[in-house]
Short mmCIF file of C-alpha atoms and ligand atoms in Angstrom, two decimals:
data_model
loop_
_atom_site.label_atom_id
_atom_site.label_comp_id
_atom_site.label_asym_id
_atom_site.label_seq_id
_atom_site.Cartn_x
_atom_site.Cartn_y
_atom_site.Cartn_z
CA MET A 1 116.57 166.61 24.08
CA THR A 2 114.76 168.47 21.35
CA GLY A 3 113.95 167.01 17.97
CA THR A 4 113.88 163.29 18.68
CA HIS A 5 110.84 162.86 20.96
CA GLY A 6 108.47 160.13 19.86
CA ARG A 7 110.90 158.68 17.35
CA ARG A 8 110.65 154.91 16.97
CA LEU A 9 113.62 152.67 16.19
CA VAL A 10 113.80 149.48 14.17
CA LEU A 11 117.06 147.66 14.93
CA LEU A 12 118.25 145.05 12.45
CA GLY A 13 121.02 142.80 13.80
CA ALA A 14 120.20 143.47 17.46
CA THR A 15 122.41 140.76 18.98
CA GLY A 16 125.60 141.67 17.13
CA SER A 17 128.44 143.94 18.11
CA ILE A 18 126.77 147.09 16.72
CA GLY A 19 123.25 145.99 17.75
CA THR A 20 124.12 145.41 21.42
CA GLN A 21 126.02 148.70 21.60
CA ALA A 22 123.05 150.50 20.02
CA LEU A 23 120.76 149.16 22.76
CA ASP A 24 123.34 150.36 25.29
CA VAL A 25 123.00 153.84 23.83
CA LEU A 26 119.18 153.58 23.99
CA THR A 27 119.28 152.48 27.63
CA ARG A 28 121.43 155.45 28.54
CA TYR A 29 119.52 157.93 26.37
CA PRO A 30 115.88 156.76 26.29
CA GLU A 31 114.87 160.12 24.82
CA VAL A 32 116.66 159.23 21.55
CA ALA A 33 114.07 156.67 20.44
CA ARG A 34 111.80 153.87 21.59
CA LEU A 35 112.51 150.37 20.26
CA HIS A 36 109.61 149.44 17.97
CA GLY A 37 111.07 146.24 16.56
CA LEU A 38 114.22 144.20 16.30
CA ALA A 39 115.51 141.58 13.88
CA VAL A 40 118.16 138.96 14.49
CA GLY A 41 119.67 135.96 12.74
CA GLY A 42 118.68 133.76 15.69
CA SER A 43 121.89 132.30 17.07
CA ARG A 44 121.68 133.96 20.51
CA PRO A 45 118.18 133.34 21.98
CA GLU A 46 119.01 134.35 25.58
CA ILE A 47 120.34 137.71 24.49
CA VAL A 48 117.24 138.41 22.39
CA ALA A 49 115.04 137.51 25.36
CA ASP A 50 116.97 139.91 27.62
CA GLN A 51 116.64 142.63 25.00
CA VAL A 52 112.91 142.06 24.71
CA LEU A 53 112.45 142.38 28.46
CA ALA A 54 114.63 145.46 28.71
CA HIS A 55 113.21 147.36 25.70
CA ARG A 56 109.71 145.86 25.13
CA PRO A 57 109.61 146.01 21.30
CA GLU A 58 106.26 145.33 19.64
CA ARG A 59 107.77 143.18 16.89
CA VAL A 60 110.59 140.62 16.81
CA VAL A 61 111.85 139.00 13.61
CA VAL A 62 114.09 135.93 13.39
CA SER A 63 115.56 135.58 9.92
CA ASP A 64 116.77 131.97 10.19
CA PRO A 65 113.70 129.65 10.22
CA ASP A 66 115.76 126.82 11.76
CA ARG A 67 116.48 128.93 14.82
CA ALA A 68 113.08 130.57 15.20
CA ASP A 69 111.49 127.97 17.53
CA ALA A 70 114.32 128.21 20.02
CA VAL A 71 114.22 132.02 20.02
CA GLU A 72 110.44 132.06 20.34
CA ALA A 73 110.44 129.59 23.26
CA THR A 74 113.17 131.49 25.09
CA ILE A 75 111.37 134.82 24.69
CA ALA A 76 108.01 133.35 25.73
CA SER A 77 109.42 131.77 28.86
CA ALA A 78 111.35 134.93 29.84
CA CYS A 79 108.22 137.07 29.34
CA ARG A 80 106.03 134.69 31.37
CA THR A 81 108.52 134.66 34.24
CA ALA A 82 108.67 138.46 34.23
CA GLY A 83 104.92 138.90 33.78
CA ALA A 84 105.55 140.79 30.53
CA SER A 85 103.48 140.58 27.35
CA ILE A 86 104.97 138.48 24.54
CA PRO A 87 105.79 140.49 21.39
CA ARG A 88 104.69 139.50 17.89
CA ILE A 89 107.34 137.14 16.47
CA GLU A 90 107.81 136.76 12.71
CA VAL A 91 110.17 134.50 10.80
CA GLY A 92 112.22 134.64 7.60
CA PRO A 93 114.22 137.11 5.52
CA GLU A 94 111.08 138.66 3.97
CA ALA A 95 109.85 139.51 7.45
CA VAL A 96 113.16 141.33 8.11
CA THR A 97 112.64 143.45 5.00
CA ASP A 98 109.01 144.04 5.97
CA LEU A 99 110.06 145.26 9.42
CA ALA A 100 112.70 147.53 7.85
CA GLY A 101 109.99 149.27 5.83
CA ALA A 102 107.37 149.42 8.56
CA LEU A 103 107.82 152.95 9.89
CA GLY A 104 107.77 156.48 8.51
CA ALA A 105 109.62 159.76 8.15
CA GLN A 106 109.99 160.61 11.85
CA ASP A 107 111.51 157.23 12.62
CA VAL A 108 114.88 155.54 12.28
CA VAL A 109 116.11 152.16 11.08
CA LEU A 110 119.55 151.01 12.20
CA ASN A 111 120.75 148.34 9.79
CA ALA A 112 123.46 146.39 11.65
CA ILE A 113 123.15 143.10 9.78
CA THR A 114 126.38 141.59 8.42
CA GLY A 115 126.64 140.90 4.71
CA SER A 116 124.86 141.66 1.48
CA VAL A 117 121.62 140.20 2.91
CA GLY A 118 121.29 143.71 4.29
CA LEU A 119 120.57 145.19 0.83
CA LEU A 120 116.82 144.51 0.60
CA PRO A 121 116.15 145.80 4.15
CA THR A 122 118.20 148.91 3.31
CA LEU A 123 116.07 149.59 0.21
CA ALA A 124 112.84 148.96 2.15
CA ALA A 125 113.90 151.40 4.88
CA LEU A 126 114.70 154.08 2.30
CA GLU A 127 111.39 153.60 0.57
CA SER A 128 109.54 154.06 3.86
CA GLY A 129 111.10 157.50 4.27
CA ALA A 130 112.65 156.66 7.66
CA ARG A 131 116.15 157.80 8.52
CA LEU A 132 118.61 155.00 7.77
CA ALA A 133 121.52 154.66 10.18
CA LEU A 134 123.66 152.39 8.05
CA ALA A 135 126.23 150.09 9.64
CA ASN A 136 125.65 147.44 6.96
CA LYS A 137 128.23 148.86 4.54
CA GLU A 138 127.79 145.82 2.29
CA SER A 139 124.42 147.11 1.07
CA LEU A 140 126.07 150.31 -0.13
CA VAL A 141 128.98 148.41 -1.69
CA VAL A 142 126.79 145.89 -3.50
CA GLY A 143 123.91 148.16 -4.47
CA GLY A 144 125.51 151.61 -4.37
CA HIS A 145 123.57 153.06 -7.30
CA LEU A 146 120.25 151.64 -6.16
CA VAL A 147 120.78 152.90 -2.62
CA THR A 148 121.89 156.40 -3.62
CA GLU A 149 119.04 156.70 -6.12
CA ALA A 150 116.48 155.61 -3.51
CA ALA A 151 117.84 157.90 -0.78
CA ALA A 152 116.67 161.44 -0.16
CA PRO A 153 119.44 163.93 0.69
CA GLY A 154 120.60 163.29 4.25
CA GLN A 155 118.47 160.17 4.66
CA VAL A 156 121.43 157.80 5.06
CA LEU A 157 123.64 158.46 8.08
CA PRO A 158 126.71 156.23 8.12
CA VAL A 159 127.49 154.12 11.20
CA ASP A 160 131.08 153.33 10.42
CA SER A 161 133.72 155.22 12.38
CA GLU A 162 135.47 156.50 9.22
CA HIS A 163 132.34 157.66 7.41
CA THR A 164 130.76 159.09 10.54
CA ALA A 165 133.99 161.05 10.99
CA ILE A 166 133.91 162.32 7.40
CA ALA A 167 130.25 163.32 7.70
CA GLN A 168 131.13 165.33 10.80
CA ALA A 169 134.18 166.90 9.16
CA LEU A 170 132.00 167.92 6.21
CA ALA A 171 129.53 169.93 8.29
CA GLY A 172 129.53 173.37 6.69
CA VAL A 173 131.62 172.25 3.68
CA ARG A 174 130.20 172.37 0.14
CA HIS A 175 130.82 169.38 -2.13
CA ASP A 176 132.87 171.45 -4.58
CA GLN A 177 135.18 172.49 -1.73
CA ILE A 178 136.32 168.90 -1.12
CA ASP A 179 139.66 167.97 -2.65
CA HIS A 180 139.80 164.41 -1.32
CA LEU A 181 138.88 162.19 1.61
CA VAL A 182 141.48 160.45 3.79
CA VAL A 183 140.14 157.22 5.28
CA THR A 184 142.22 155.95 8.19
CA ALA A 185 142.96 152.25 8.74
CA SER A 186 144.36 150.59 11.86
CA GLY A 187 146.30 148.27 9.57
CA GLY A 188 144.81 145.25 11.35
CA PRO A 189 146.70 142.62 13.35
CA PHE A 190 149.18 141.88 10.55
CA ARG A 191 150.50 145.34 9.82
CA GLY A 192 154.18 145.11 8.90
CA ARG A 193 154.07 141.42 7.93
CA SER A 194 155.36 140.08 4.61
CA ARG A 195 153.36 137.82 2.30
CA ASP A 196 155.50 134.86 3.43
CA GLN A 197 154.52 135.48 7.03
CA LEU A 198 150.85 135.87 6.08
CA ALA A 199 150.81 132.44 4.45
CA GLN A 200 150.66 130.77 7.89
CA VAL A 201 147.95 132.93 9.48
CA THR A 202 145.20 131.05 11.37
CA PRO A 203 141.58 132.18 12.01
CA GLU A 204 142.40 132.73 15.71
CA GLN A 205 145.20 135.13 14.78
CA ALA A 206 142.95 136.93 12.30
CA LEU A 207 140.34 137.47 15.03
CA ALA A 208 142.76 139.33 17.35
CA HIS A 209 142.11 142.91 16.22
CA PRO A 210 144.42 145.48 17.87
CA THR A 211 141.90 148.28 18.52
CA TRP A 212 138.27 147.25 17.85
CA SER A 213 136.02 144.43 19.14
CA MET A 214 133.64 143.48 16.31
CA GLY A 215 131.79 140.60 14.63
CA ARG A 216 133.69 137.75 12.94
CA VAL A 217 133.35 138.83 9.30
CA ILE A 218 134.36 142.45 9.77
CA THR A 219 137.25 141.41 12.04
CA THR A 220 138.58 139.04 9.37
CA ASN A 221 138.02 141.76 6.76
CA SER A 222 140.09 144.11 8.89
CA ALA A 223 142.97 141.62 8.83
CA THR A 224 142.89 141.21 5.02
CA LEU A 225 142.16 144.96 4.54
CA VAL A 226 139.00 143.94 2.67
CA ASN A 227 137.15 146.03 5.24
CA LYS A 228 139.13 149.11 4.20
CA ALA A 229 138.51 148.23 0.58
CA LEU A 230 134.74 148.06 1.18
CA GLU A 231 135.02 151.36 3.05
CA VAL A 232 136.64 153.08 0.06
CA ILE A 233 133.62 152.07 -2.05
CA GLU A 234 131.25 152.99 0.79
CA ALA A 235 132.85 156.48 0.88
CA CYS A 236 132.53 156.90 -2.91
CA PHE A 237 128.78 156.29 -2.76
CA GLN A 238 128.11 158.00 0.57
CA PHE A 239 129.96 161.19 -0.41
CA ASP A 240 129.57 161.04 -4.21
CA LEU A 241 133.26 160.98 -5.17
CA PRO A 242 135.33 158.79 -7.53
CA GLU A 243 137.70 156.28 -5.97
CA ASP A 244 140.83 158.26 -6.84
CA ARG A 245 139.65 160.98 -4.47
CA VAL A 246 139.45 158.59 -1.52
CA GLN A 247 142.88 157.98 -0.01
CA VAL A 248 143.70 155.40 2.65
CA VAL A 249 146.31 155.96 5.36
CA VAL A 250 147.38 153.58 8.12
CA HIS A 251 146.93 155.06 11.58
CA PRO A 252 147.49 152.26 14.12
CA GLN A 253 146.09 154.13 17.14
CA SER A 254 142.56 154.40 15.62
CA ILE A 255 142.02 157.84 17.14
CA VAL A 256 141.73 160.00 14.05
CA HIS A 257 138.75 158.27 12.46
CA SER A 258 139.15 159.92 9.05
CA MET A 259 139.80 163.28 7.45
CA VAL A 260 138.77 165.58 4.64
CA THR A 261 141.26 167.69 2.69
CA LEU A 262 139.72 170.81 1.17
CA VAL A 263 140.68 172.59 -2.03
CA ASP A 264 142.45 175.32 -0.03
CA GLY A 265 144.91 172.79 1.46
CA SER A 266 143.26 172.53 4.87
CA THR A 267 142.64 169.06 6.36
CA ILE A 268 139.79 168.55 8.85
CA ALA A 269 139.95 165.49 11.10
CA GLN A 270 137.56 163.93 13.61
CA ALA A 271 139.26 162.36 16.63
CA SER A 272 138.05 160.38 19.65
CA PRO A 273 139.07 157.17 21.45
CA PRO A 274 137.89 154.09 19.49
CA ASP A 275 134.30 153.42 20.65
CA MET A 276 131.53 152.58 18.17
CA ARG A 277 128.90 154.00 20.50
CA HIS A 278 130.12 157.38 19.33
CA ALA A 279 129.22 156.62 15.70
CA ILE A 280 125.95 154.89 16.67
CA GLY A 281 124.82 157.72 18.96
CA TRP A 282 125.82 160.34 16.39
CA ALA A 283 123.65 158.71 13.71
CA LEU A 284 120.65 158.06 15.97
CA ALA A 285 120.53 161.51 17.55
CA HIS A 286 121.79 163.72 14.69
CA PRO A 287 121.76 166.73 14.68
CA GLU A 288 121.63 166.59 18.48
CA LYS A 289 124.74 165.65 20.47
CA LEU A 290 124.45 163.20 23.36
CA PRO A 291 126.28 164.56 26.44
CA GLY A 292 128.83 162.05 27.79
CA LEU A 293 128.15 159.56 24.98
CA ALA A 294 131.74 158.31 24.90
CA ALA A 295 135.02 159.18 26.56
CA ALA A 296 136.84 162.16 25.08
CA LEU A 297 140.56 162.36 24.36
CA ASP A 298 142.72 163.41 27.30
CA PHE A 299 145.49 165.76 26.20
CA THR A 300 146.95 166.16 29.71
CA THR A 301 148.98 162.99 29.11
CA ALA A 302 151.53 162.61 26.31
CA GLN A 303 150.46 160.64 23.27
CA SER A 304 151.56 160.23 19.70
CA TRP A 305 149.50 159.63 16.61
CA THR A 306 151.29 158.13 13.63
CA PHE A 307 150.39 157.82 9.96
CA GLU A 308 152.00 155.64 7.29
CA PRO A 309 151.12 154.49 3.76
CA VAL A 310 149.35 151.16 3.20
CA ASP A 311 151.62 148.31 2.07
CA GLU A 312 149.64 147.63 -1.11
CA ASP A 313 152.16 145.02 -2.37
CA THR A 314 151.35 142.79 0.59
CA PHE A 315 147.67 143.66 0.92
CA ASP A 316 146.01 143.74 -2.50
CA ALA A 317 142.40 144.05 -1.31
CA ILE A 318 142.15 147.80 -1.78
CA ALA A 319 143.51 147.88 -5.34
CA LEU A 320 141.05 145.12 -6.34
CA ALA A 321 138.14 147.10 -4.89
CA ARG A 322 139.20 150.31 -6.63
CA ALA A 323 139.21 148.48 -9.96
CA ALA A 324 135.78 146.98 -9.21
CA HIS A 325 134.39 150.43 -8.41
CA ARG A 326 135.81 151.94 -11.60
CA GLU A 327 134.21 149.14 -13.60
CA GLY A 328 130.82 149.28 -11.82
CA GLY A 329 128.06 147.07 -13.23
CA GLY A 330 127.97 144.41 -10.55
CA ALA A 331 131.75 144.03 -10.09
CA MET A 332 131.44 145.28 -6.51
CA ALA A 333 128.70 142.75 -5.80
CA VAL A 334 131.03 140.04 -7.11
CA TYR A 335 133.85 141.33 -4.92
CA ASN A 336 131.73 141.33 -1.78
CA ALA A 337 129.93 138.02 -2.35
CA THR A 338 133.22 136.24 -3.11
CA ASN A 339 134.74 137.66 0.04
CA GLU A 340 131.80 136.42 2.13
CA GLU A 341 132.28 132.91 0.71
CA ALA A 342 136.05 133.16 1.19
CA VAL A 343 135.75 134.14 4.86
CA ASP A 344 133.47 131.15 5.51
CA ALA A 345 135.94 128.86 3.74
CA PHE A 346 138.85 130.31 5.72
CA PHE A 347 137.08 129.50 9.00
CA ALA A 348 136.18 126.03 7.72
CA GLY A 349 139.88 125.39 7.03
CA ASP A 350 139.29 125.16 3.26
CA LEU A 351 141.14 128.34 2.26
CA THR A 352 144.32 130.02 3.43
CA PHE A 353 144.47 133.60 4.61
CA LEU A 354 146.15 134.75 1.40
CA GLY A 355 143.63 132.65 -0.51
CA ILE A 356 140.88 135.13 0.47
CA THR A 357 141.98 137.95 -1.83
CA ALA A 358 143.37 135.46 -4.37
CA LEU A 359 139.83 134.09 -4.65
CA ILE A 360 138.35 137.58 -5.04
CA ARG A 361 140.81 138.26 -7.86
CA ALA A 362 140.10 134.91 -9.55
CA VAL A 363 136.33 135.37 -9.51
CA LEU A 364 136.60 138.99 -10.72
CA GLU A 365 138.90 137.87 -13.56
CA HIS A 366 136.73 134.87 -14.48
CA PRO A 367 136.10 134.94 -18.25
CA GLU A 368 132.40 134.09 -17.80
CA ARG A 369 131.67 136.72 -15.17
CA PRO A 370 128.24 138.23 -15.88
CA ARG A 371 127.71 142.00 -15.77
CA ALA A 372 124.71 143.72 -14.19
CA GLU A 373 123.42 146.81 -15.92
CA ARG A 374 121.62 149.49 -13.92
CA ALA A 375 118.43 148.65 -15.76
CA ASP A 376 118.61 145.09 -14.38
CA GLY A 377 117.86 146.55 -10.93
CA VAL A 378 118.09 144.59 -7.75
CA GLU A 379 117.24 141.25 -9.41
CA GLY A 380 120.18 141.67 -11.79
CA LEU A 381 122.52 142.32 -8.90
CA LEU A 382 121.25 139.36 -6.91
CA ALA A 383 121.74 137.11 -9.96
CA VAL A 384 125.34 138.28 -10.34
CA GLU A 385 125.88 137.71 -6.64
CA ALA A 386 124.51 134.17 -6.84
CA TRP A 387 126.84 133.46 -9.77
CA ALA A 388 129.81 134.79 -7.77
CA ARG A 389 128.99 132.62 -4.77
CA ARG A 390 128.65 129.48 -6.91
CA THR A 391 131.86 130.21 -8.78
CA ALA A 392 133.74 130.97 -5.57
CA ARG A 393 132.65 127.68 -4.00
CA THR A 394 133.66 125.74 -7.12
CA LEU A 395 137.10 127.35 -7.13
CA ILE A 396 137.56 126.63 -3.41
CA THR A 397 136.77 122.94 -3.80
CA SER A 398 138.83 122.63 -6.99
CA ALA A 399 141.87 123.46 -4.80
CA GLU A 400 143.26 125.81 -7.41
CA LEU A 401 143.96 128.39 -4.72
P1 LIG B 1 127.84 140.78 14.06
O1 LIG B 1 128.16 139.57 13.31
O2 LIG B 1 128.35 140.95 15.45
O3 LIG B 1 126.23 140.94 14.15
C1 LIG B 1 125.37 140.74 13.08
C2 LIG B 1 123.91 140.74 13.56
O4 LIG B 1 123.05 140.54 12.44
C3 LIG B 1 123.54 139.66 14.56
O5 LIG B 1 122.58 140.17 15.47
C4 LIG B 1 122.88 138.58 13.68
O6 LIG B 1 121.98 137.78 14.41
C5 LIG B 1 122.14 139.47 12.72
N1 LIG B 1 121.77 138.88 11.43
C6 LIG B 1 122.51 138.10 10.61
N2 LIG B 1 121.82 137.82 9.48
C7 LIG B 1 120.63 138.47 9.60
C8 LIG B 1 119.50 138.61 8.76
N3 LIG B 1 119.44 138.01 7.57
N4 LIG B 1 118.46 139.36 9.21
C9 LIG B 1 118.50 139.97 10.40
N5 LIG B 1 119.56 139.89 11.24
C10 LIG B 1 120.60 139.15 10.83
O7 LIG B 1 128.27 142.00 13.15
P2 LIG B 1 128.75 143.48 13.57
O8 LIG B 1 130.19 143.49 13.87
O9 LIG B 1 127.78 144.06 14.55
O10 LIG B 1 128.59 144.22 12.17
C11 LIG B 1 127.33 144.52 11.60
C12 LIG B 1 127.51 145.41 10.40
O11 LIG B 1 128.09 146.64 10.83
C13 LIG B 1 128.47 144.86 9.34
O12 LIG B 1 128.06 145.27 8.07
C14 LIG B 1 129.79 145.53 9.69
O13 LIG B 1 130.64 145.66 8.55
C15 LIG B 1 129.30 146.89 10.16
N6 LIG B 1 130.22 147.58 11.06
C16 LIG B 1 130.54 147.01 12.24
C17 LIG B 1 131.42 147.66 13.11
C18 LIG B 1 131.76 147.07 14.45
O14 LIG B 1 132.45 147.72 15.24
N7 LIG B 1 131.31 145.88 14.79
C19 LIG B 1 131.99 148.87 12.73
C20 LIG B 1 131.64 149.42 11.51
C21 LIG B 1 130.74 148.77 10.69
MG1 LIG B 2 135.05 151.25 9.73
#
């Protein structure tokens, strides 16, 4: 393949759903990049050790200090058994950010961490000049202005099926030719349910996504439609459009990954069977195309694709996110941080399924909610986030929801 030789990859979140699929892509297409370093939370030591042996990174970072010893021992023993050299192992969130900023313009960072902890590594990667393949949508939701200001044109390539689809549909389209974006949503496992039926939902039911296999937070977010809400904001920042030009439509088959409607009334769609390796490979190899990367659609058998409006009366997550985006000034950071706390509380049995968006609304409407001005920078945002997390936890334990 032309254009990618010698590129080095830093992979943040290597043991997750996106991270493991990214290494799959690298194994099949070694010409795309060589793994320079990986970062993980630390909960799956055996998988990290297998990855180290298979890809021989020079640097490994474990963000959770309590898990670092176990990961280090597992890697060391696997390397000794295989006669391989042991990579440099660093510990802590600062080391993750340091790794994210370690390479230069010819290289690529894939940020596949879950949650707003991905923001500082995102900013470090942008500052280094490396291409940023961005799965961690939370960093764009929480720090949209900071990220777009730090990014050079074309530096951020989205790794999210909807946004990857839109980026592909926009090839050859000028910004002033866009009328609006149409983000598709599977509708999640509870499409068609009423609020009464949602009141009884358990974590196990929320984890049964109809079309995608993903990490726990994003799967729960898909059930509440918070994921789609975050994706509306992600699209606003990624493609520089206001929220009222980003529509959402339910498409249960997850084949049309999103669309762009142009000013002349034409709609351009990107379609392929649901497989995140398509989005990952697209972002890593762009502008090259990887032959055989994922299965293509087969039109020799009958199929039907359906589209329907979102039931916004039952699922209020998207409307709340639109309001947060219109307001700006840290409201999106509050939205996301509260959701992260709410998902944890839902799994701990301390919050109901409907309580998740009720909590987001309550924290957003809190009379003492601080604002973050642009001038406050990343510290201002992190302070607002910390306030949101504290307030969310207080509301959860006060049993007002
Ligand atoms: P996951 O929970 O499966 O994996 C998260 C990974 O991040 C794990 O390797 C974990 O060890 C690591 N991690 C956690 N905290 C870390 C930290 N502080 N530093 C370094 N590593 C850390 O999540 P996922 O489903 O792979 O999703 C990752 C991101 O990609 C999320 O932002 C998600 O919204 C986005 N995304 C995922 C999919 C998907 O299909 N899974 C699709 C689109 C977007
Ligand atoms: Mg998506």
